């Protein structure tokens, strides 16, 4: 057991790197030890299993593939214990989506992507107004833009959040705009892309993103003229 924690510490602790959620590697290891102890006493504790999986997920999405596999197993275990634990389904799908990025064999990759999408879609549909769920699904799908249903899911989630929870997601609004514009460009929906770029220019003036938006508009208008 000590070797496992020591390996994790060495892997990530050169600068005591801080991960999403403001946790550093020491806090993550302490959290893993805490929840593993709880689960050793009560193996059917779905919430502790979920929380343990989330810690391994952080490590996995920061480069440790073994932790990603561990997170996958734990998320599945959590919703096997409690089928109504929607967050476990969502994050299980998110982890599968991440694993698919490392999978080169097409049939297996497609299985990962399809299963990931179904799990996340189910969770989002069951908690329709859950902001975090929609952000997680959109984030997971963003690295799978070669699949049209992933593009469409991102558009659906981001549009829904902008229309219904604009103030709650304001700190992510610029990123959301930029991603939407990129997806619309990929789909050759230049009108919608230009519309989003204009919002960036108007709402976030004097930023690097607004300068890029101006250049993108000029480029897209040029493409439309050629057509």
GROMACS .gro file of C-alpha atoms in nm:
model
  227
    1UNK     CA    1   0.000   0.000   0.000
    2UNK     CA    2   0.283   0.240   0.091
    3UNK     CA    3   0.446   0.182  -0.248
    4UNK     CA    4   0.126   0.287  -0.425
    5UNK     CA    5   0.101   0.617  -0.237
    6UNK     CA    6   0.475   0.678  -0.275
    7UNK     CA    7   0.448   0.627  -0.651
    8UNK     CA    8   0.156   0.870  -0.675
    9UNK     CA    9   0.348   1.125  -0.469
   10UNK     CA   10   0.660   1.098  -0.684
   11UNK     CA   11   0.455   1.110  -1.004
   12UNK     CA   12   0.289   1.441  -0.925
   13UNK     CA   13   0.476   1.610  -0.642
   14UNK     CA   14   0.773   1.774  -0.813
   15UNK     CA   15   0.598   2.106  -0.751
   16UNK     CA   16   0.319   1.983  -0.520
   17UNK     CA   17   0.096   2.044  -0.818
   18UNK     CA   18  -0.255   2.171  -0.748
   19UNK     CA   19  -0.535   2.002  -0.940
   20UNK     CA   20  -0.889   2.106  -1.018
   21UNK     CA   21  -1.091   2.176  -0.705
   22UNK     CA   22  -0.781   2.334  -0.539
   23UNK     CA   23  -0.657   1.999  -0.409
   24UNK     CA   24  -0.285   1.929  -0.410
   25UNK     CA   25  -0.124   1.588  -0.427
   26UNK     CA   26  -0.086   1.557  -0.049
   27UNK     CA   27  -0.455   1.629   0.005
   28UNK     CA   28  -0.547   1.378  -0.265
   29UNK     CA   29  -0.337   1.102  -0.106
   30UNK     CA   30  -0.485   1.181   0.235
   31UNK     CA   31  -0.834   1.166   0.082
   32UNK     CA   32  -0.760   0.832  -0.084
   33UNK     CA   33  -0.635   0.688   0.245
   34UNK     CA   34  -0.943   0.819   0.428
   35UNK     CA   35  -1.199   0.673   0.188
   36UNK     CA   36  -1.013   0.344   0.143
   37UNK     CA   37  -1.023   0.299   0.521
   38UNK     CA   38  -1.397   0.372   0.530
   39UNK     CA   39  -1.465   0.129   0.245
   40UNK     CA   40  -1.253  -0.143   0.408
   41UNK     CA   41  -1.496  -0.127   0.701
   42UNK     CA   42  -1.810  -0.082   0.491
   43UNK     CA   43  -1.760  -0.207   0.132
   44UNK     CA   44  -2.118  -0.108   0.040
   45UNK     CA   45  -2.072   0.262   0.118
   46UNK     CA   46  -2.166   0.403  -0.223
   47UNK     CA   47  -2.091   0.767  -0.137
   48UNK     CA   48  -1.742   0.694  -0.005
   49UNK     CA   49  -1.677   0.480  -0.314
   50UNK     CA   50  -1.789   0.771  -0.531
   51UNK     CA   51  -1.566   1.018  -0.347
   52UNK     CA   52  -1.268   0.781  -0.372
   53UNK     CA   53  -1.330   0.741  -0.744
   54UNK     CA   54  -1.336   1.120  -0.789
   55UNK     CA   55  -0.989   1.148  -0.635
   56UNK     CA   56  -0.850   0.883  -0.868
   57UNK     CA   57  -1.029   1.058  -1.154
   58UNK     CA   58  -0.834   1.377  -1.081
   59UNK     CA   59  -0.507   1.185  -1.098
   60UNK     CA   60  -0.618   0.999  -1.409
   61UNK     CA   61  -0.718   1.309  -1.599
   62UNK     CA   62  -0.383   1.462  -1.513
   63UNK     CA   63  -0.193   1.185  -1.686
   64UNK     CA   64  -0.190   0.872  -1.469
   65UNK     CA   65  -0.371   0.610  -1.677
   66UNK     CA   66  -0.364   0.350  -1.401
   67UNK     CA   67  -0.558   0.591  -1.178
   68UNK     CA   68  -0.803   0.645  -1.463
   69UNK     CA   69  -0.870   0.271  -1.478
   70UNK     CA   70  -0.911   0.262  -1.101
   71UNK     CA   71  -1.160   0.549  -1.119
   72UNK     CA   72  -1.357   0.363  -1.386
   73UNK     CA   73  -1.384   0.052  -1.169
   74UNK     CA   74  -1.484   0.252  -0.861
   75UNK     CA   75  -1.748   0.464  -1.036
   76UNK     CA   76  -1.905   0.147  -1.174
   77UNK     CA   77  -1.893  -0.011  -0.828
   78UNK     CA   78  -2.063   0.297  -0.680
   79UNK     CA   79  -2.363   0.283  -0.912
   80UNK     CA   80  -2.384  -0.095  -0.879
   81UNK     CA   81  -2.429  -0.038  -0.506
   82UNK     CA   82  -2.674   0.250  -0.559
   83UNK     CA   83  -2.829   0.257  -0.907
   84UNK     CA   84  -2.978   0.602  -0.837
   85UNK     CA   85  -2.637   0.759  -0.783
   86UNK     CA   86  -2.649   0.968  -1.099
   87UNK     CA   87  -2.315   1.138  -1.043
   88UNK     CA   88  -2.145   0.798  -1.052
   89UNK     CA   89  -2.304   0.724  -1.390
   90UNK     CA   90  -2.202   1.066  -1.522
   91UNK     CA   91  -1.841   1.043  -1.408
   92UNK     CA   92  -1.814   0.682  -1.522
   93UNK     CA   93  -1.910   0.804  -1.868
   94UNK     CA   94  -1.664   1.092  -1.843
   95UNK     CA   95  -1.380   0.854  -1.753
   96UNK     CA   96  -1.472   0.621  -2.041
   97UNK     CA   97  -1.458   0.920  -2.274
   98UNK     CA   98  -1.110   1.002  -2.146
   99UNK     CA   99  -0.994   0.642  -2.185
  100UNK     CA  100  -1.122   0.642  -2.543
  101UNK     CA  101  -0.873   0.919  -2.623
  102UNK     CA  102  -0.590   0.670  -2.557
  103UNK     CA  103  -0.756   0.384  -2.745
  104UNK     CA  104  -0.638   0.336  -3.103
  105UNK     CA  105  -0.834   0.021  -3.199
  106UNK     CA  106  -1.149   0.160  -3.364
  107UNK     CA  107  -1.412  -0.095  -3.246
  108UNK     CA  108  -1.300  -0.064  -2.883
  109UNK     CA  109  -1.273   0.313  -2.907
  110UNK     CA  110  -1.625   0.330  -3.048
  111UNK     CA  111  -1.755   0.113  -2.763
  112UNK     CA  112  -1.596   0.345  -2.508
  113UNK     CA  113  -1.739   0.655  -2.675
  114UNK     CA  114  -2.089   0.515  -2.720
  115UNK     CA  115  -2.105   0.381  -2.365
  116UNK     CA  116  -1.966   0.705  -2.228
  117UNK     CA  117  -2.224   0.909  -2.415
  118UNK     CA  118  -2.515   0.689  -2.300
  119UNK     CA  119  -2.409   0.705  -1.935
  120UNK     CA  120  -2.366   1.083  -1.941
  121UNK     CA  121  -2.687   1.139  -2.136
  122UNK     CA  122  -2.884   0.933  -1.885
  123UNK     CA  123  -2.741   1.130  -1.592
  124UNK     CA  124  -2.805   1.469  -1.755
  125UNK     CA  125  -3.162   1.374  -1.846
  126UNK     CA  126  -3.230   1.265  -1.487
  127UNK     CA  127  -3.085   1.588  -1.343
  128UNK     CA  128  -3.175   1.823  -1.624
  129UNK     CA  129  -3.086   2.149  -1.447
  130UNK     CA  130  -2.765   2.027  -1.287
  131UNK     CA  131  -2.504   2.279  -1.400
  132UNK     CA  132  -2.207   2.062  -1.304
  133UNK     CA  133  -2.344   1.763  -1.495
  134UNK     CA  134  -2.378   1.963  -1.816
  135UNK     CA  135  -2.033   2.117  -1.778
  136UNK     CA  136  -1.876   1.775  -1.722
  137UNK     CA  137  -2.050   1.624  -2.024
  138UNK     CA  138  -1.953   1.917  -2.247
  139UNK     CA  139  -1.592   1.902  -2.124
  140UNK     CA  140  -1.574   1.527  -2.182
  141UNK     CA  141  -1.720   1.551  -2.531
  142UNK     CA  142  -1.496   1.839  -2.636
  143UNK     CA  143  -1.201   1.607  -2.696
  144UNK     CA  144  -1.418   1.382  -2.914
  145UNK     CA  145  -1.528   1.629  -3.179
  146UNK     CA  146  -1.481   1.370  -3.454
  147UNK     CA  147  -1.815   1.229  -3.338
  148UNK     CA  148  -2.109   1.443  -3.445
  149UNK     CA  149  -2.324   1.341  -3.150
  150UNK     CA  150  -2.053   1.476  -2.920
  151UNK     CA  151  -2.055   1.808  -3.105
  152UNK     CA  152  -2.431   1.826  -3.074
  153UNK     CA  153  -2.422   1.743  -2.702
  154UNK     CA  154  -2.177   2.027  -2.639
  155UNK     CA  155  -2.396   2.272  -2.829
  156UNK     CA  156  -2.704   2.155  -2.638
  157UNK     CA  157  -2.538   2.181  -2.297
  158UNK     CA  158  -2.365   2.514  -2.351
  159UNK     CA  159  -2.671   2.677  -2.506
  160UNK     CA  160  -2.889   2.553  -2.221
  161UNK     CA  161  -2.647   2.687  -1.962
  162UNK     CA  162  -2.615   3.025  -2.134
  163UNK     CA  163  -2.991   3.060  -2.162
  164UNK     CA  164  -3.077   2.948  -1.808
  165UNK     CA  165  -2.773   2.988  -1.583
  166UNK     CA  166  -2.574   3.274  -1.735
  167UNK     CA  167  -2.479   3.436  -1.404
  168UNK     CA  168  -2.380   3.105  -1.245
  169UNK     CA  169  -2.138   3.019  -1.526
  170UNK     CA  170  -2.008   3.370  -1.595
  171UNK     CA  171  -1.649   3.278  -1.506
  172UNK     CA  172  -1.658   3.014  -1.780
  173UNK     CA  173  -1.856   3.214  -2.031
  174UNK     CA  174  -1.563   3.317  -2.250
  175UNK     CA  175  -1.439   2.958  -2.275
  176UNK     CA  176  -1.790   2.843  -2.361
  177UNK     CA  177  -1.825   3.107  -2.633
  178UNK     CA  178  -1.486   3.015  -2.781
  179UNK     CA  179  -1.568   2.646  -2.789
  180UNK     CA  180  -1.912   2.700  -2.939
  181UNK     CA  181  -1.764   2.916  -3.213
  182UNK     CA  182  -1.503   2.651  -3.294
  183UNK     CA  183  -1.768   2.378  -3.314
  184UNK     CA  184  -1.990   2.588  -3.539
  185UNK     CA  185  -1.690   2.643  -3.766
  186UNK     CA  186  -1.625   2.268  -3.778
  187UNK     CA  187  -1.989   2.214  -3.871
  188UNK     CA  188  -1.954   2.489  -4.134
  189UNK     CA  189  -2.231   2.686  -3.966
  190UNK     CA  190  -2.047   3.011  -4.026
  191UNK     CA  191  -2.345   3.232  -3.945
  192UNK     CA  192  -2.368   3.090  -3.591
  193UNK     CA  193  -1.990   3.107  -3.548
  194UNK     CA  194  -1.984   3.474  -3.647
  195UNK     CA  195  -2.273   3.541  -3.410
  196UNK     CA  196  -2.075   3.392  -3.122
  197UNK     CA  197  -1.757   3.578  -3.219
  198UNK     CA  198  -1.951   3.906  -3.215
  199UNK     CA  199  -2.066   3.826  -2.861
  200UNK     CA  200  -1.703   3.773  -2.758
  201UNK     CA  201  -1.606   4.110  -2.906
  202UNK     CA  202  -1.898   4.286  -2.738
  203UNK     CA  203  -1.884   4.121  -2.395
  204UNK     CA  204  -1.508   4.071  -2.361
  205UNK     CA  205  -1.346   4.371  -2.533
  206UNK     CA  206  -0.973   4.436  -2.518
  207UNK     CA  207  -0.889   4.070  -2.467
  208UNK     CA  208  -0.677   3.836  -2.675
  209UNK     CA  209  -0.991   3.634  -2.741
  210UNK     CA  210  -1.174   3.938  -2.882
  211UNK     CA  211  -0.881   4.007  -3.116
  212UNK     CA  212  -0.889   3.646  -3.232
  213UNK     CA  213  -1.264   3.673  -3.278
  214UNK     CA  214  -1.222   3.973  -3.508
  215UNK     CA  215  -0.969   3.785  -3.721
  216UNK     CA  216  -1.194   3.478  -3.732
  217UNK     CA  217  -1.490   3.687  -3.849
  218UNK     CA  218  -1.282   3.837  -4.130
  219UNK     CA  219  -1.169   3.489  -4.234
  220UNK     CA  220  -1.521   3.344  -4.229
  221UNK     CA  221  -1.664   3.638  -4.422
  222UNK     CA  222  -1.391   3.583  -4.681
  223UNK     CA  223  -1.483   3.216  -4.710
  224UNK     CA  224  -1.849   3.306  -4.757
  225UNK     CA  225  -1.761   3.554  -5.033
  226UNK     CA  226  -1.560   3.292  -5.218
  227UNK     CA  227  -1.859   3.061  -5.207
   0.00000   0.00000   0.00000
